[in-house]
XYZ file of C-alpha atoms in Angstrom:
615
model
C 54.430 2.614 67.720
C 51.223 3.611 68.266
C 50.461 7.458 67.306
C 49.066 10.311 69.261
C 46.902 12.822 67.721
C 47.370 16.331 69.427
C 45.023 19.285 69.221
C 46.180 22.829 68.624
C 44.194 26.108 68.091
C 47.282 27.319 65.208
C 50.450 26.113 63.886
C 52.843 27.751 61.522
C 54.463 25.694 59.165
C 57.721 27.388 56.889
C 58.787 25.195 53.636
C 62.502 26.423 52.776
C 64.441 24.886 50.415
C 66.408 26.463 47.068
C 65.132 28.643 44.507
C 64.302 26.008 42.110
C 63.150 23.283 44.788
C 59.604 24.111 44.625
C 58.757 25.726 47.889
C 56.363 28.573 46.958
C 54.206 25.775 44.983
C 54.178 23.920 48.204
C 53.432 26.242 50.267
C 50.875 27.272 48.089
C 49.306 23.895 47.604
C 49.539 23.482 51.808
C 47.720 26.743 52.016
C 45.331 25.853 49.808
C 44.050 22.669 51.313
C 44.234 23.921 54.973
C 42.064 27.110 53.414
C 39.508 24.001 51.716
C 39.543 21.822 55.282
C 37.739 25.689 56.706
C 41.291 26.723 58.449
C 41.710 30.597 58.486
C 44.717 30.639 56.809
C 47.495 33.622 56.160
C 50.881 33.197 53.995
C 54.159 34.775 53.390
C 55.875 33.784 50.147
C 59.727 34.685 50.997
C 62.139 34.554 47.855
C 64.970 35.441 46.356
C 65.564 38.735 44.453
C 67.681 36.961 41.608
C 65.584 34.847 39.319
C 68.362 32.260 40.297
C 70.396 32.657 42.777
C 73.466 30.263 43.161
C 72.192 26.466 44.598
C 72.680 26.122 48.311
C 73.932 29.356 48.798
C 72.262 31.626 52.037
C 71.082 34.571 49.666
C 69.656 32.084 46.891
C 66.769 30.008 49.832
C 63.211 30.441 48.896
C 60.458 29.501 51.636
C 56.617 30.150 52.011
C 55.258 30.265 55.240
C 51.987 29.318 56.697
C 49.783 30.176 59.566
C 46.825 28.472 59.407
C 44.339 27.709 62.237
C 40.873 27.833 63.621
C 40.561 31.080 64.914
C 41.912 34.512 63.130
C 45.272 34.509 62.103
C 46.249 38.036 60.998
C 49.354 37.293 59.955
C 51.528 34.515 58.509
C 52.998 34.323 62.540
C 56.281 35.369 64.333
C 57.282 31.535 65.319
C 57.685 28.503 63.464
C 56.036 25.695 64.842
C 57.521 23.167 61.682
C 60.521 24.216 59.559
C 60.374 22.007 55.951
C 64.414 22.588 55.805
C 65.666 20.924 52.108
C 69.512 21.897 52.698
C 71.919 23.800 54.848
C 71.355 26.796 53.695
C 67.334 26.697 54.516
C 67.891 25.742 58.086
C 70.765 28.433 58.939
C 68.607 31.453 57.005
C 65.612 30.119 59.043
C 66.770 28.551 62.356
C 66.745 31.965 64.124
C 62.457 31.855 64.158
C 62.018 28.335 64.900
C 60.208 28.026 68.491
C 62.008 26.055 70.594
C 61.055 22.384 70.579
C 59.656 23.146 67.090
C 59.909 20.406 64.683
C 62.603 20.508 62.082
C 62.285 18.159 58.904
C 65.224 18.149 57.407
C 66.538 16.389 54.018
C 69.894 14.984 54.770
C 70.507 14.770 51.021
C 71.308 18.533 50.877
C 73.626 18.748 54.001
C 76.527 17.311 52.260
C 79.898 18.661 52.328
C 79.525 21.012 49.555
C 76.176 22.358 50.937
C 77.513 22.651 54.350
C 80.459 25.094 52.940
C 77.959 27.277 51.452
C 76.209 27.660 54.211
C 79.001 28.352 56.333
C 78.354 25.589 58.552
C 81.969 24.194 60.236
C 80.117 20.868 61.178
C 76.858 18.997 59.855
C 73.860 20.729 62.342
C 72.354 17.443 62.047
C 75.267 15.346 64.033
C 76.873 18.112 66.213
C 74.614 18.661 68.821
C 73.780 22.353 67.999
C 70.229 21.175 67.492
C 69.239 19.881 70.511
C 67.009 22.146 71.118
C 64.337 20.835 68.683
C 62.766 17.867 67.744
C 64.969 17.048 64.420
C 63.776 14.282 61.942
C 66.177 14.171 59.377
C 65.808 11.846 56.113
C 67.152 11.294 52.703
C 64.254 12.558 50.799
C 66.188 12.338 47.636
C 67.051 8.884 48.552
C 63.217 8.335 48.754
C 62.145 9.721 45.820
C 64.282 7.601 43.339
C 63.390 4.132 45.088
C 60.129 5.462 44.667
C 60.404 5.803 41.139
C 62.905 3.487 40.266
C 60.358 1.781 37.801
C 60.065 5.520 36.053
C 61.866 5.986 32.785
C 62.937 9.717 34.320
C 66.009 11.454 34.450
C 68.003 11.650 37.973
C 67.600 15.616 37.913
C 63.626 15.538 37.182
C 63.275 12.472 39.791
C 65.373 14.752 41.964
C 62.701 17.811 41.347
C 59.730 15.806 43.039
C 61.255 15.966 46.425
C 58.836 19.146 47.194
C 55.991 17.024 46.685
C 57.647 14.324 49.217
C 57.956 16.967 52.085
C 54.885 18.196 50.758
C 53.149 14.597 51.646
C 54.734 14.117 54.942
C 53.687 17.474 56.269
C 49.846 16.528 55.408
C 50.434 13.548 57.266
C 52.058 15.320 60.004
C 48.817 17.839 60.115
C 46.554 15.225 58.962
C 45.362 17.263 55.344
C 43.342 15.314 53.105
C 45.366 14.279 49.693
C 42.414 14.347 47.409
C 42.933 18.569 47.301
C 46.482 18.412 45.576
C 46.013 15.277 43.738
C 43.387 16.374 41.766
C 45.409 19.719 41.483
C 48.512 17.557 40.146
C 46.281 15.929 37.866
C 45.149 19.290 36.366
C 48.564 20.807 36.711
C 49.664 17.456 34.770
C 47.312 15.706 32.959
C 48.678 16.329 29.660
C 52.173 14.273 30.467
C 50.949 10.589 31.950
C 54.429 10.047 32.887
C 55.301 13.015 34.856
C 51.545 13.151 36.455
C 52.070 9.777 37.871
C 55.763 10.292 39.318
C 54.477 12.823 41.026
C 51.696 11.596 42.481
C 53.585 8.247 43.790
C 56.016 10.340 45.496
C 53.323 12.944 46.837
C 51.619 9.560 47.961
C 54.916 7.964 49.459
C 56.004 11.031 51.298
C 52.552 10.808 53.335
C 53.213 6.705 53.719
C 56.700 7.426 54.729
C 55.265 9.331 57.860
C 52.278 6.695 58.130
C 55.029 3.990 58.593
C 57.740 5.637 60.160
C 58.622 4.609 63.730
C 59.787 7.847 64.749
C 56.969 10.467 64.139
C 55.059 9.580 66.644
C 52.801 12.913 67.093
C 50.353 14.000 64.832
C 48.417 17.455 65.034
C 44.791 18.409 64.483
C 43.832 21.893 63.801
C 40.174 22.311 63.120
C 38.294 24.189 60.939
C 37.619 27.871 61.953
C 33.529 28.972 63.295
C 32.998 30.976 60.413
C 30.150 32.930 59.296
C 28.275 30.879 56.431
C 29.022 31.691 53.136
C 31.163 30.903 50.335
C 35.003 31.062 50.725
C 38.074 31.141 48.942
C 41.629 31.694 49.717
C 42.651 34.588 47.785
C 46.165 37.206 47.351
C 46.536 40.785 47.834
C 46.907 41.278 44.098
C 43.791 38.716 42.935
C 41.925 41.038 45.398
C 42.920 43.854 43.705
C 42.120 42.594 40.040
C 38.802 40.790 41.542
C 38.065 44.507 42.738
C 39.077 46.724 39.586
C 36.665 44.245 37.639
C 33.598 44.569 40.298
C 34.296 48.293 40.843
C 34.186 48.515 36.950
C 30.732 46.653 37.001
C 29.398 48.337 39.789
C 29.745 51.514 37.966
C 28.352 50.283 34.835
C 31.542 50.933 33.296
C 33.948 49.389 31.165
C 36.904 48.314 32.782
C 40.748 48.969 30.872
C 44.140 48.639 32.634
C 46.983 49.653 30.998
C 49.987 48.408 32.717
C 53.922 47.007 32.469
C 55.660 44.276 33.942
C 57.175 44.878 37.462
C 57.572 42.359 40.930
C 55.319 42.382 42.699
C 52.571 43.792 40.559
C 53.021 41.442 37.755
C 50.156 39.366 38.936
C 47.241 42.346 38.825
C 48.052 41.896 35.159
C 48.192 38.321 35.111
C 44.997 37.779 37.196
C 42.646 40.728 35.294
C 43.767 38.809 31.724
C 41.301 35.935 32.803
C 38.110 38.247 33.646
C 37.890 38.981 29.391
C 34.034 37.522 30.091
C 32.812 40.229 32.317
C 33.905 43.134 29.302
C 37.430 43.731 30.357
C 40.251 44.770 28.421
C 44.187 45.087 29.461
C 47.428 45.616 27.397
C 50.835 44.833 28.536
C 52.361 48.102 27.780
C 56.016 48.749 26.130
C 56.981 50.485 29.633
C 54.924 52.056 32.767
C 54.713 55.300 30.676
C 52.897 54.516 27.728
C 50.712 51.737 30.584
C 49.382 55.192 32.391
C 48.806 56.781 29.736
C 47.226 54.632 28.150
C 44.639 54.415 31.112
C 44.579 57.897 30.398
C 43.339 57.687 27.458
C 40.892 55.142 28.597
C 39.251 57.065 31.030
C 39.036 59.768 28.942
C 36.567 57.796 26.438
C 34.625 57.034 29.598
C 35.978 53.841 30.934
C 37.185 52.898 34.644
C 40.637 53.166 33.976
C 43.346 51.534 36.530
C 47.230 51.180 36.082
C 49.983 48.865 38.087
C 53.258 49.362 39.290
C 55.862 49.120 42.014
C 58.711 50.905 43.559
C 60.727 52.086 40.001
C 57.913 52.072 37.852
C 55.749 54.485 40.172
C 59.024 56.708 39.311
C 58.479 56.793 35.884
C 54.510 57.386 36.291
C 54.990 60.803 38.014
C 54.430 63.334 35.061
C 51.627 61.474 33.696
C 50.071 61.501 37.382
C 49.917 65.026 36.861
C 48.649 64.797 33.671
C 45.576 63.246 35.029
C 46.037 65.778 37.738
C 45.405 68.731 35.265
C 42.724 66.292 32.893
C 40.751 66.017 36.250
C 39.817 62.522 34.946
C 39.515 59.295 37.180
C 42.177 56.976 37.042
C 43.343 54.196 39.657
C 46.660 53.900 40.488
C 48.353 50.867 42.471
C 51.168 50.873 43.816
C 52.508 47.090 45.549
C 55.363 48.514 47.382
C 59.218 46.833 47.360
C 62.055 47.255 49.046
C 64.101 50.510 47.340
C 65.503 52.490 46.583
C 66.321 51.908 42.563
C 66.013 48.062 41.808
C 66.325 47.200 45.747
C 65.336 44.031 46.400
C 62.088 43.172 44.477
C 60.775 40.224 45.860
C 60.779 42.230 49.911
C 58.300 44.059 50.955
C 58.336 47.793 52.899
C 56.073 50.879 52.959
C 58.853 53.314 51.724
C 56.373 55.273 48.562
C 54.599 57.012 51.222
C 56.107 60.345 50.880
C 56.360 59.605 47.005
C 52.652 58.536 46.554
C 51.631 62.047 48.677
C 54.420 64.244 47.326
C 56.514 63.224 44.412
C 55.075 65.181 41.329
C 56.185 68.801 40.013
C 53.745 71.360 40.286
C 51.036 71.239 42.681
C 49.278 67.767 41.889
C 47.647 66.424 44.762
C 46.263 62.773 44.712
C 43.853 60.990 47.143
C 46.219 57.984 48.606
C 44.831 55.018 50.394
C 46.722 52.239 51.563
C 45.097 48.242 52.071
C 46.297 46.348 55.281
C 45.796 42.757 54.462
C 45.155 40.331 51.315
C 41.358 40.777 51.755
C 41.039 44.168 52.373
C 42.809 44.717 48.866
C 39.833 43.957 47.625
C 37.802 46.153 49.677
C 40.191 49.678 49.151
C 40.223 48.709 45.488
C 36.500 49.377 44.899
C 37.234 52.430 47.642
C 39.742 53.931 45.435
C 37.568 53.520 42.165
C 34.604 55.156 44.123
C 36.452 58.179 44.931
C 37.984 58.417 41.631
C 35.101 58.753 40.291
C 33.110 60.523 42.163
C 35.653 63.342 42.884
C 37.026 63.046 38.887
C 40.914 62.687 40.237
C 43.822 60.316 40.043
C 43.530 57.870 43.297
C 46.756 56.099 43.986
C 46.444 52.608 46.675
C 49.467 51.453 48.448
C 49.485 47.781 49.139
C 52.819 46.115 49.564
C 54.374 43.051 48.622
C 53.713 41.025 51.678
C 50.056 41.413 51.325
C 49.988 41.375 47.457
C 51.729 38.301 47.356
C 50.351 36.362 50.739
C 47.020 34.635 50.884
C 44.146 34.737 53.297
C 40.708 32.975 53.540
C 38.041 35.098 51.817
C 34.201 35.470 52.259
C 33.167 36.039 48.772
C 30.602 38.639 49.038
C 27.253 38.588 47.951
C 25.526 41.229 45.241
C 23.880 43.124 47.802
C 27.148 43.167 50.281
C 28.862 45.484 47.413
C 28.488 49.433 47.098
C 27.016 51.032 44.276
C 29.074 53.228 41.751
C 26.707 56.075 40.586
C 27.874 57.479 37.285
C 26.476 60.656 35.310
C 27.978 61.247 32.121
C 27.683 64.731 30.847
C 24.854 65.083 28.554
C 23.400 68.405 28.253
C 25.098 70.936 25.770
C 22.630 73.534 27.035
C 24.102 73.816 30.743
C 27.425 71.904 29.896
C 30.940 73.385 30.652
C 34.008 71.499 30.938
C 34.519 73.436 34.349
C 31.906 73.648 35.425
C 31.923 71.745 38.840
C 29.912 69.942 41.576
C 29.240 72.341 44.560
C 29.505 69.800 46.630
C 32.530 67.746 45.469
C 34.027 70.724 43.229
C 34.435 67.485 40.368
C 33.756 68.278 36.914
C 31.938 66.871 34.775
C 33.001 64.155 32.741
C 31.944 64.145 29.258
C 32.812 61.215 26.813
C 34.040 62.346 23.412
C 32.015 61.574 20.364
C 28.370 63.329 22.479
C 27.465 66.112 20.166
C 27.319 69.342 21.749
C 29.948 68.594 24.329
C 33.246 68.919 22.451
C 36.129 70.122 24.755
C 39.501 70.453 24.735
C 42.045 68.170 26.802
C 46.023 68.394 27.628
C 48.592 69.520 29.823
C 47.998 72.906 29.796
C 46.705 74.880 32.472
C 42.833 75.235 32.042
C 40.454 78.360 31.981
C 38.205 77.382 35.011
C 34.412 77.050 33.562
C 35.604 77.163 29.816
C 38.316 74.792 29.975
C 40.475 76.895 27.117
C 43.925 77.186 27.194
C 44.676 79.671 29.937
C 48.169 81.342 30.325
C 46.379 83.761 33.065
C 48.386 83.717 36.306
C 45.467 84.626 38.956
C 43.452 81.176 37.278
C 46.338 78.624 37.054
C 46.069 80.197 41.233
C 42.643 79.503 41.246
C 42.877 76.397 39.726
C 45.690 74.689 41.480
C 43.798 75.227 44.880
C 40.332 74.530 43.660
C 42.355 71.372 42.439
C 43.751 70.600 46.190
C 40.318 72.208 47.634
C 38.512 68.868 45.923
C 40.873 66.772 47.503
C 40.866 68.215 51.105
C 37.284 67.668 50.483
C 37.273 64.284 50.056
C 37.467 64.175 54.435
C 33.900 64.417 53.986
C 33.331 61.229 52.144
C 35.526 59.061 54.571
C 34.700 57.753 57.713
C 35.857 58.489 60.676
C 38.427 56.481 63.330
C 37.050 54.493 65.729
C 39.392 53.759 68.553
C 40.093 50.328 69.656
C 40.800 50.609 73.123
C 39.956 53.808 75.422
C 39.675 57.310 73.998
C 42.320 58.361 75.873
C 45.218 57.215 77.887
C 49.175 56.521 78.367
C 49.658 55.700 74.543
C 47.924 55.703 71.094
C 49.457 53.181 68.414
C 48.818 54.404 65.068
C 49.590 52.049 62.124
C 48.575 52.135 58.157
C 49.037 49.368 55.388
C 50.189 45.703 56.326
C 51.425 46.608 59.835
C 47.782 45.936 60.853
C 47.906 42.311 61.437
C 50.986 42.506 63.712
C 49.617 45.230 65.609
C 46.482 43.777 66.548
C 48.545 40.477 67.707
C 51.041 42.346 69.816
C 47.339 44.071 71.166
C 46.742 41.162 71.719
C 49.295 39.792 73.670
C 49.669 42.843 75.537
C 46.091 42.488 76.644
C 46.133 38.747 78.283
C 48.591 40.943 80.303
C 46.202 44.005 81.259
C 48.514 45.945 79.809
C 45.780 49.222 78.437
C 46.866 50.224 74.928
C 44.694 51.988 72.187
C 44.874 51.535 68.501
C 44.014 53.263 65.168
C 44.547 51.963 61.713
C 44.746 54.397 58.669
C 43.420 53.584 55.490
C 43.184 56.605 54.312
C 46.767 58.597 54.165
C 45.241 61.777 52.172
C 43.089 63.111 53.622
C 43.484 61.747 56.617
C 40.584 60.694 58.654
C 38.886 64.161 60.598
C 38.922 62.859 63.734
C 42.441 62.012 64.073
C 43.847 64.925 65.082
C 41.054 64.829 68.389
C 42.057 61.265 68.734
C 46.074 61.989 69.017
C 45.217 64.378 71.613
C 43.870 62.490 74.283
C 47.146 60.520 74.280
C 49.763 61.154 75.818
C 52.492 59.403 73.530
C 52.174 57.540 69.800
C 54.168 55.671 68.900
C 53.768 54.529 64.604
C 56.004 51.481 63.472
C 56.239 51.168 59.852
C 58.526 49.429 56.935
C 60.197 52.864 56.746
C 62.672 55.536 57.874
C 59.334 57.382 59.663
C 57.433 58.576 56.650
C 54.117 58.913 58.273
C 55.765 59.471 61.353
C 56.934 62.557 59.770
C 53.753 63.151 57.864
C 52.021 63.281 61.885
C 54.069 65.900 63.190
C 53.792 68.068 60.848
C 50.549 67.856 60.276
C 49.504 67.637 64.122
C 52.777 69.283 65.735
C 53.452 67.110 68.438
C 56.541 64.011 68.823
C 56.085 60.970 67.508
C 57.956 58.131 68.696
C 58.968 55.945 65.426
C 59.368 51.890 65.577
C 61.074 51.615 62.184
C 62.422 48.247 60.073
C 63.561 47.796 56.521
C 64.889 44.665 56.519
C 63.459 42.946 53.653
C 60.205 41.594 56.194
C 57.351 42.616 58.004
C 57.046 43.682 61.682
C 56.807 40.780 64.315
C 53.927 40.699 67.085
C 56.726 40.602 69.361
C 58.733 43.367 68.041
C 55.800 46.110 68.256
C 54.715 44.623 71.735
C 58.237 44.617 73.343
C 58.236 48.845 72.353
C 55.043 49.264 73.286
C 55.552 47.733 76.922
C 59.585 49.596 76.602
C 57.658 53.089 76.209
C 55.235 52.452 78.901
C 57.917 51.074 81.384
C 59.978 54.604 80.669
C 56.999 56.175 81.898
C 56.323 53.718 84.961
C 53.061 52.644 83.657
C 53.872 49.074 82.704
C 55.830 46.926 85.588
């Protein structure tokens, strides 16, 4: 049959299979390759929040998703255009976002009886009828993969394991990816083990044969590469960006970089990703808990270093009284938080924007903290260095909010050049003649920060409340007043040191959508959508939660309604009104995923239809 090559501007592509079937280092590898042929790519990694879930079951699927394509992406895309489906229970948890006439590929090997029952499927999908909505190609890939290495001395279970790389060869074929990417990664990955590198090559191979030869796959697809600007990219996650921007910031500043730190999803990888930069002078230690890891970083920044801790959902729980500590020390000290579904252990693996309230509010005392919040992989990057800048330069705690979606999915990345990144001025205390622990910036109202061991400029440090100038130990009750709002006075004035919100759209009208953290990139495609439509909609995006921006106060007025959807019950929905003192109309989802295009453009266009704007 001869084949037919068809042109589209994206696709999205969704590999779904068990926990244990290899999906997220398909996905990854897919990713990776579209990222190398110059495709902007974005991911979602989607697994389960047991390490290992029962086989077959609904709760225990795993899938990565990815949008790739050859203009901007945004986000890792509301349809599936190709659902990689390796049993039951991956094509009932995922059927639902399949675009009709999408392209199912399905693995009839894992839609046996036993499968079927777990998945709560009366009859086989595959020979009902119920699919006849799509194009379905199903195959025994397992079938496949043992003729294929028949002449392997393997067991059946490890044979079994290559069927990833299979699917994984008859999607490149299907999207016409180059092999050379992932075989020389599967020689890396493998090279120590002849054996196992080999099997897994032939069946990588024969998977991309199989839809070479096949009579059935008739229609290929050909997604170019993006118009970029020139310049050097990568494909890089939320969390890389954030460990690529701790060790820049660090450098930038002329500083030492330490992070002290403790295991927790969907952090983990900050620490996993800042242990390979030990050339460029940094240092890390996996902690004995997220305590002693902030305090620690404490310590750090007190002998003069950039100091940064990790952490997510629980673990910012257990940082709180050592955020104030820092609060009182009036050291700098980064704080990330990748947000997770909570409360308590939650699920780990999901992501939502629920530490909003926490990361403004939840310490004793009056501590506040500068909070910023990243809205896609890249910009992780980006917010890092922010948050290190203001640290320093306003001597306070700075906590970033990314979230698990972004810290965990992938985008293409310009790496930037020298000149492209900001400059971190530093000025150690150094004269004992003027010097005063206390004594602050006019400007800034930061004191000055004076490294232990400089002669002349020994001070005392702790939780105590502070003599203002002196620093001593101060029990007074008119300067622990002074000093807790001198303390908030700094951070207020930290609005003077952001910029201000520029307004996509007009500066005034029916309805202002307000969004902060990784709700960006559905926003600006339901914008888009709504657009091709004339529908007239503004837009701002907060990155910076406290302060917020000056101008956004002006900005809300000109509007008649905002509406704010978030991963939340309506935490900055909450923090608007009473900040502002008008309604805010809420679009709110904690389900374990991010906001569809469609979901944010259907309440946009239900709010302006209530107010006979939109037909």
């Amino acid at each position: 049959m001869e084949q037919q090559f068809v042109e589209v501007e994206k696709a999205v592509i969704r590999f779904a299979g068990d926990s244990g079937d290899g999906m997220q280092l398909t996905g990854t590898q897919f990713s990776d390759t579209s990222a190398e042929m110059g495709n902007i790519v974005n991911t979602f990694p989607d697994y389960p929040s047991e390490i290992r879930a029962p086989e077959g079951t609904l709760y225990g699927v795993s899938a990565y998703q990815v949008h790739f394509g050859a203009t901007r992406t945004n986000t890792p895309g509301d349809k599936i255009d190709v659902l990689v489906a390796m049993n039951a229970a991956s094509l009932k948890v995922n059927l639902k976002d399949v675009k009709k006439h999408g392209i199912l590929l399905l693995n009839k090997a894992g839609f046996k009886d036993k499968n079927l029952k777990l998945a709560k499927y009366e009859k086989n999908p595959i020979e009902d009828g119920s699919l006849a909505d799509y194009q379905v190609f199903a195959y025994d890939i397992n079938e496949q993969v043992r003729r294929v290495l028949e002449d392997f001395d393997l067991p059946p279970k490890m044979i079994d394991r290559t069927k990833n790389l299979f699917a994984l060869g008859l999607a490149y074929w299907l999207f016409d990816r180059p092999l050379e990417p992932t075989q020389i990664w599967l020689n890396k990955k493998f090279g120590k083990n002849e054996t196992i590198r080999d099997a897994n090559l032939k069946v990588f191979k024969a998977g991309y044969n199989f839809g070479a030869m096949g009579q059935d796959l008739a229609v290929r697809y050909i997604v170019k590469p993006a118009d970029l600007r020139k310049g050097i990219y990568r494909n890089i996650t939320g969390n890389n960006a954030v460990a690529l921007g701790l060790a820049v910031a660090a450098n930038r500043a002329g500083l030492p970089l330490f992070l002290g730190s403790y295991p927790i999803t969907p952090a983990t990888e900050i620490l996993h990703f800042i242990s390979g930069y030990k050339q460029y002078g940094v240092k890390h230690m996996q902690m004995e808990d997220e305590i002693a890891g902030i305090t620690s970083a404490i310590g750090a920044s007190y002998g003069g270093a950039l100091a940064a801790t990790t952490t997510s959902g629980p673990g910012l729980s257990l940082k709180v009284e050592a955020m104030g500590l820092a609060v009182m020390l009036e050291l700098p000290l980064v704080v990330v938080d990748v947000q997770r579904a909570g409360p308590s252990t939650g699920l780990p693996t999901k992501p939502e924007q629920s530490d909003l309230l926490m990361a403004l509010w939840g310490r004793h005392g009056e501590a506040p903290i500068p909070v910023l919040a990243a809205s896609t992989a890249t910009d992780c990057f980006d917010m890092t260095i922010e948050a290190a800048r203001i640290a320093i330069k306003y001597m306070t705690p700075v906590i970033l909010l990314t979230d698990g979606y972004i810290a965990q999915g992938s985008e293409a990345w310009k790496v930037p050049t020298l000149d492209e990144l900001p400059e971190i001025g530093i000025k150690f205390a150094t004269d004992k003649e003027t010097y005063a622990p206390y004594k602050r910036n006019p400007e800034t109202l930061a004191r000055p920060w004076a490294v232990p061991g400089t002669p002349g400029l020994e001070h005392r440090i702790g939780g105590l409340e502070k003599d203002n100038i002196t620093g001593l130990v101060s029990h007074d009750p008119m300067n622990h007043q002074r000093m807790c709002e001198i303390r908030a006075e700094k951070v207020e004035r930290i609005v003077q040191d952001i910029p201000d919100l520029v307004v996509d759209g007009d500066e005034s009208g029916e309805l202002l959508l307000v969004t902060w953290g990784s709700t960006w990139g559905s926003a600006r495609n339901a914008l888009a959508s709504l657009r091709e439509k004339d529908v007239k909609i503004s837009h701002v995006h907060l990155k910076y939660l406290n302060p917020l921006p000056a101008n956004l106060g002006d900005i809300m007025s000109n509007f008649k309604q905002i509406l704010v959807p978030e991963m939340n019950l309506g935490q900055l929905k909450i923090l608007l009104q009473y900040k502002y003192m008008r309604p805010i109309i809420g679009l709110n989802k904690v389900q374990g995923n991010t906001f569809t295009a469609e979901e944010i453009a259907n309440k946009i266009e239900e709010i302006l239809l209530s107010e006979g704007v939109s037909k």
